[in-house]
């Protein structure tokens, strides 16, 4: 059974940094893509960043230049380094993974991901 467990969320002031981690267990699809999504209260879940097995990365415009997604295949862990955080980054952040191999040309939509974590809260105060 595949499980994704996020960690690293918390409360920071604007301009601060956080590093989110997503530990995958039972997930052996190393050729597949993974991503980070976020959802603020009253808003739809939106893609933040994605990465495929070739190391191709895609970012939402709001994340470009501030966030970095990376993947450690050996540790089966996905990361999201977030710098220069803004109050508008406040949301629940979710890790997601696909079941099938593919390269990405953009951040895949929510429905393209088969596995989801429970989320980790990020709160940025001004």
PDB file of C-alpha atoms in Angstrom:
ATOM      1  CA  UNK A   1       0.000   0.000   0.000  1.00  0.00           C
ATOM      2  CA  UNK A   2       1.374   3.372  -1.024  1.00  0.00           C
ATOM      3  CA  UNK A   3       1.629   6.018   1.643  1.00  0.00           C
ATOM      4  CA  UNK A   4       2.869   9.576   1.316  1.00  0.00           C
ATOM      5  CA  UNK A   5       3.727  11.449   4.486  1.00  0.00           C
ATOM      6  CA  UNK A   6       4.467  15.171   4.431  1.00  0.00           C
ATOM      7  CA  UNK A   7       6.450  17.022   7.063  1.00  0.00           C
ATOM      8  CA  UNK A   8       8.211  20.315   7.509  1.00  0.00           C
ATOM      9  CA  UNK A   9       5.296  22.706   7.590  1.00  0.00           C
ATOM     10  CA  UNK A  10       4.976  25.400  10.213  1.00  0.00           C
ATOM     11  CA  UNK A  11       4.548  29.080  10.915  1.00  0.00           C
ATOM     12  CA  UNK A  12       7.049  31.606   9.626  1.00  0.00           C
ATOM     13  CA  UNK A  13       7.210  35.320   9.017  1.00  0.00           C
ATOM     14  CA  UNK A  14       7.162  36.771   5.536  1.00  0.00           C
ATOM     15  CA  UNK A  15      10.553  36.418   3.912  1.00  0.00           C
ATOM     16  CA  UNK A  16      11.314  33.227   5.767  1.00  0.00           C
ATOM     17  CA  UNK A  17      11.970  29.733   4.465  1.00  0.00           C
ATOM     18  CA  UNK A  18      10.630  26.242   4.962  1.00  0.00           C
ATOM     19  CA  UNK A  19      11.590  22.876   3.539  1.00  0.00           C
ATOM     20  CA  UNK A  20       8.796  20.390   3.047  1.00  0.00           C
ATOM     21  CA  UNK A  21       9.499  16.684   2.812  1.00  0.00           C
ATOM     22  CA  UNK A  22       7.346  13.856   1.528  1.00  0.00           C
ATOM     23  CA  UNK A  23       8.376  10.337   2.461  1.00  0.00           C
ATOM     24  CA  UNK A  24       6.936   7.678   0.195  1.00  0.00           C
ATOM     25  CA  UNK A  25       6.479   4.128   1.408  1.00  0.00           C
ATOM     26  CA  UNK A  26       5.300   1.250  -0.724  1.00  0.00           C
ATOM     27  CA  UNK A  27       5.917   3.430  -3.763  1.00  0.00           C
ATOM     28  CA  UNK A  28       8.342   1.958  -6.234  1.00  0.00           C
ATOM     29  CA  UNK A  29       7.361   3.901  -9.344  1.00  0.00           C
ATOM     30  CA  UNK A  30      10.677   5.640  -9.762  1.00  0.00           C
ATOM     31  CA  UNK A  31       9.927   6.463 -13.392  1.00  0.00           C
ATOM     32  CA  UNK A  32       6.834   8.424 -12.528  1.00  0.00           C
ATOM     33  CA  UNK A  33       6.135  12.055 -11.716  1.00  0.00           C
ATOM     34  CA  UNK A  34       5.466  13.625  -8.358  1.00  0.00           C
ATOM     35  CA  UNK A  35       4.287  17.040  -7.289  1.00  0.00           C
ATOM     36  CA  UNK A  36       3.313  19.503  -4.602  1.00  0.00           C
ATOM     37  CA  UNK A  37      -0.108  21.082  -4.405  1.00  0.00           C
ATOM     38  CA  UNK A  38      -1.611  23.542  -1.977  1.00  0.00           C
ATOM     39  CA  UNK A  39      -5.085  24.488  -0.901  1.00  0.00           C
ATOM     40  CA  UNK A  40      -6.091  27.571   1.020  1.00  0.00           C
ATOM     41  CA  UNK A  41      -9.460  27.800   2.808  1.00  0.00           C
ATOM     42  CA  UNK A  42     -12.264  28.399   0.337  1.00  0.00           C
ATOM     43  CA  UNK A  43     -10.014  27.891  -2.675  1.00  0.00           C
ATOM     44  CA  UNK A  44      -9.385  25.053  -5.081  1.00  0.00           C
ATOM     45  CA  UNK A  45      -6.322  22.848  -4.804  1.00  0.00           C
ATOM     46  CA  UNK A  46      -3.606  24.230  -7.060  1.00  0.00           C
ATOM     47  CA  UNK A  47      -0.363  22.835  -8.378  1.00  0.00           C
ATOM     48  CA  UNK A  48       2.786  24.409  -7.012  1.00  0.00           C
ATOM     49  CA  UNK A  49       5.557  22.318  -8.559  1.00  0.00           C
ATOM     50  CA  UNK A  50       6.127  18.963 -10.223  1.00  0.00           C
ATOM     51  CA  UNK A  51       9.072  16.774 -11.162  1.00  0.00           C
ATOM     52  CA  UNK A  52       9.435  13.712 -13.346  1.00  0.00           C
ATOM     53  CA  UNK A  53      11.959  10.888 -13.308  1.00  0.00           C
ATOM     54  CA  UNK A  54      14.229  12.702 -15.791  1.00  0.00           C
ATOM     55  CA  UNK A  55      14.495  15.583 -13.376  1.00  0.00           C
ATOM     56  CA  UNK A  56      12.323  17.919 -15.423  1.00  0.00           C
ATOM     57  CA  UNK A  57      10.693  20.445 -13.110  1.00  0.00           C
ATOM     58  CA  UNK A  58       7.698  22.710 -13.603  1.00  0.00           C
ATOM     59  CA  UNK A  59       6.507  25.507 -11.351  1.00  0.00           C
ATOM     60  CA  UNK A  60       3.443  27.626 -10.946  1.00  0.00           C
ATOM     61  CA  UNK A  61       4.117  31.271 -11.769  1.00  0.00           C
ATOM     62  CA  UNK A  62       3.650  32.116  -8.096  1.00  0.00           C
ATOM     63  CA  UNK A  63       6.444  29.705  -7.153  1.00  0.00           C
ATOM     64  CA  UNK A  64       9.033  30.456  -9.825  1.00  0.00           C
ATOM     65  CA  UNK A  65      12.263  31.843  -8.448  1.00  0.00           C
ATOM     66  CA  UNK A  66      11.273  31.120  -4.848  1.00  0.00           C
ATOM     67  CA  UNK A  67      10.486  27.399  -4.616  1.00  0.00           C
ATOM     68  CA  UNK A  68      12.600  24.422  -5.632  1.00  0.00           C
ATOM     69  CA  UNK A  69      11.294  20.891  -6.002  1.00  0.00           C
ATOM     70  CA  UNK A  70      13.692  17.972  -5.787  1.00  0.00           C
ATOM     71  CA  UNK A  71      13.539  14.235  -5.486  1.00  0.00           C
ATOM     72  CA  UNK A  72      15.809  11.695  -3.823  1.00  0.00           C
ATOM     73  CA  UNK A  73      15.187   8.368  -5.506  1.00  0.00           C
ATOM     74  CA  UNK A  74      17.386   6.449  -3.093  1.00  0.00           C
ATOM     75  CA  UNK A  75      15.483   7.777  -0.095  1.00  0.00           C
ATOM     76  CA  UNK A  76      12.141   7.759  -1.928  1.00  0.00           C
ATOM     77  CA  UNK A  77      11.573  11.299  -0.731  1.00  0.00           C
ATOM     78  CA  UNK A  78      10.245  14.417  -2.402  1.00  0.00           C
ATOM     79  CA  UNK A  79      11.225  17.891  -1.220  1.00  0.00           C
ATOM     80  CA  UNK A  80      10.007  21.435  -1.666  1.00  0.00           C
ATOM     81  CA  UNK A  81      12.371  24.203  -0.612  1.00  0.00           C
ATOM     82  CA  UNK A  82      10.388  27.398  -0.143  1.00  0.00           C
ATOM     83  CA  UNK A  83      12.200  30.715   0.197  1.00  0.00           C
ATOM     84  CA  UNK A  84      11.007  34.309   0.402  1.00  0.00           C
ATOM     85  CA  UNK A  85       7.674  33.144   1.683  1.00  0.00           C
ATOM     86  CA  UNK A  86       4.682  35.464   1.418  1.00  0.00           C
ATOM     87  CA  UNK A  87       1.414  35.558   3.359  1.00  0.00           C
ATOM     88  CA  UNK A  88      -0.362  34.399   0.198  1.00  0.00           C
ATOM     89  CA  UNK A  89       1.624  31.148   0.394  1.00  0.00           C
ATOM     90  CA  UNK A  90      -0.390  30.209   3.464  1.00  0.00           C
ATOM     91  CA  UNK A  91      -2.164  26.924   2.734  1.00  0.00           C
ATOM     92  CA  UNK A  92      -2.226  23.213   3.366  1.00  0.00           C
ATOM     93  CA  UNK A  93       0.474  21.655   1.203  1.00  0.00           C
ATOM     94  CA  UNK A  94       0.012  18.195  -0.262  1.00  0.00           C
ATOM     95  CA  UNK A  95       2.429  15.765  -1.823  1.00  0.00           C
ATOM     96  CA  UNK A  96       1.164  13.699  -4.754  1.00  0.00           C
ATOM     97  CA  UNK A  97       2.494  10.898  -6.920  1.00  0.00           C
ATOM     98  CA  UNK A  98       1.476   9.204 -10.131  1.00  0.00           C
ATOM     99  CA  UNK A  99       1.051   5.502 -10.782  1.00  0.00           C
ATOM    100  CA  UNK A 100       2.231   5.568 -14.366  1.00  0.00           C
ATOM    101  CA  UNK A 101       5.468   6.717 -15.977  1.00  0.00           C
ATOM    102  CA  UNK A 102       5.443   9.942 -17.927  1.00  0.00           C
ATOM    103  CA  UNK A 103       7.468  13.047 -18.534  1.00  0.00           C
ATOM    104  CA  UNK A 104       5.880  16.382 -17.809  1.00  0.00           C
ATOM    105  CA  UNK A 105       5.524  19.491 -19.951  1.00  0.00           C
ATOM    106  CA  UNK A 106       3.591  21.374 -17.309  1.00  0.00           C
ATOM    107  CA  UNK A 107       2.277  20.734 -13.797  1.00  0.00           C
ATOM    108  CA  UNK A 108      -0.172  17.873 -14.274  1.00  0.00           C
ATOM    109  CA  UNK A 109      -3.732  18.446 -13.024  1.00  0.00           C
ATOM    110  CA  UNK A 110      -5.035  17.003  -9.769  1.00  0.00           C
ATOM    111  CA  UNK A 111      -6.719  14.097 -11.565  1.00  0.00           C
ATOM    112  CA  UNK A 112      -3.398  12.947 -13.021  1.00  0.00           C
ATOM    113  CA  UNK A 113      -2.104  11.964  -9.593  1.00  0.00           C
ATOM    114  CA  UNK A 114      -3.054   8.683  -7.981  1.00  0.00           C
ATOM    115  CA  UNK A 115      -1.647   8.989  -4.493  1.00  0.00           C
ATOM    116  CA  UNK A 116      -1.914  11.840  -2.011  1.00  0.00           C
ATOM    117  CA  UNK A 117      -0.548  12.632   1.398  1.00  0.00           C
ATOM    118  CA  UNK A 118      -2.544  14.067   4.282  1.00  0.00           C
ATOM    119  CA  UNK A 119      -0.991  17.491   3.995  1.00  0.00           C
ATOM    120  CA  UNK A 120       1.167  19.791   6.082  1.00  0.00           C
ATOM    121  CA  UNK A 121       0.114  23.301   7.066  1.00  0.00           C
ATOM    122  CA  UNK A 122       2.193  26.311   6.084  1.00  0.00           C
ATOM    123  CA  UNK A 123       1.312  29.650   7.648  1.00  0.00           C
ATOM    124  CA  UNK A 124       3.134  32.830   6.690  1.00  0.00           C
ATOM    125  CA  UNK A 125       2.519  35.948   8.735  1.00  0.00           C
ATOM    126  CA  UNK A 126       3.181  39.490   7.595  1.00  0.00           C
TER     127      UNK A 126
END
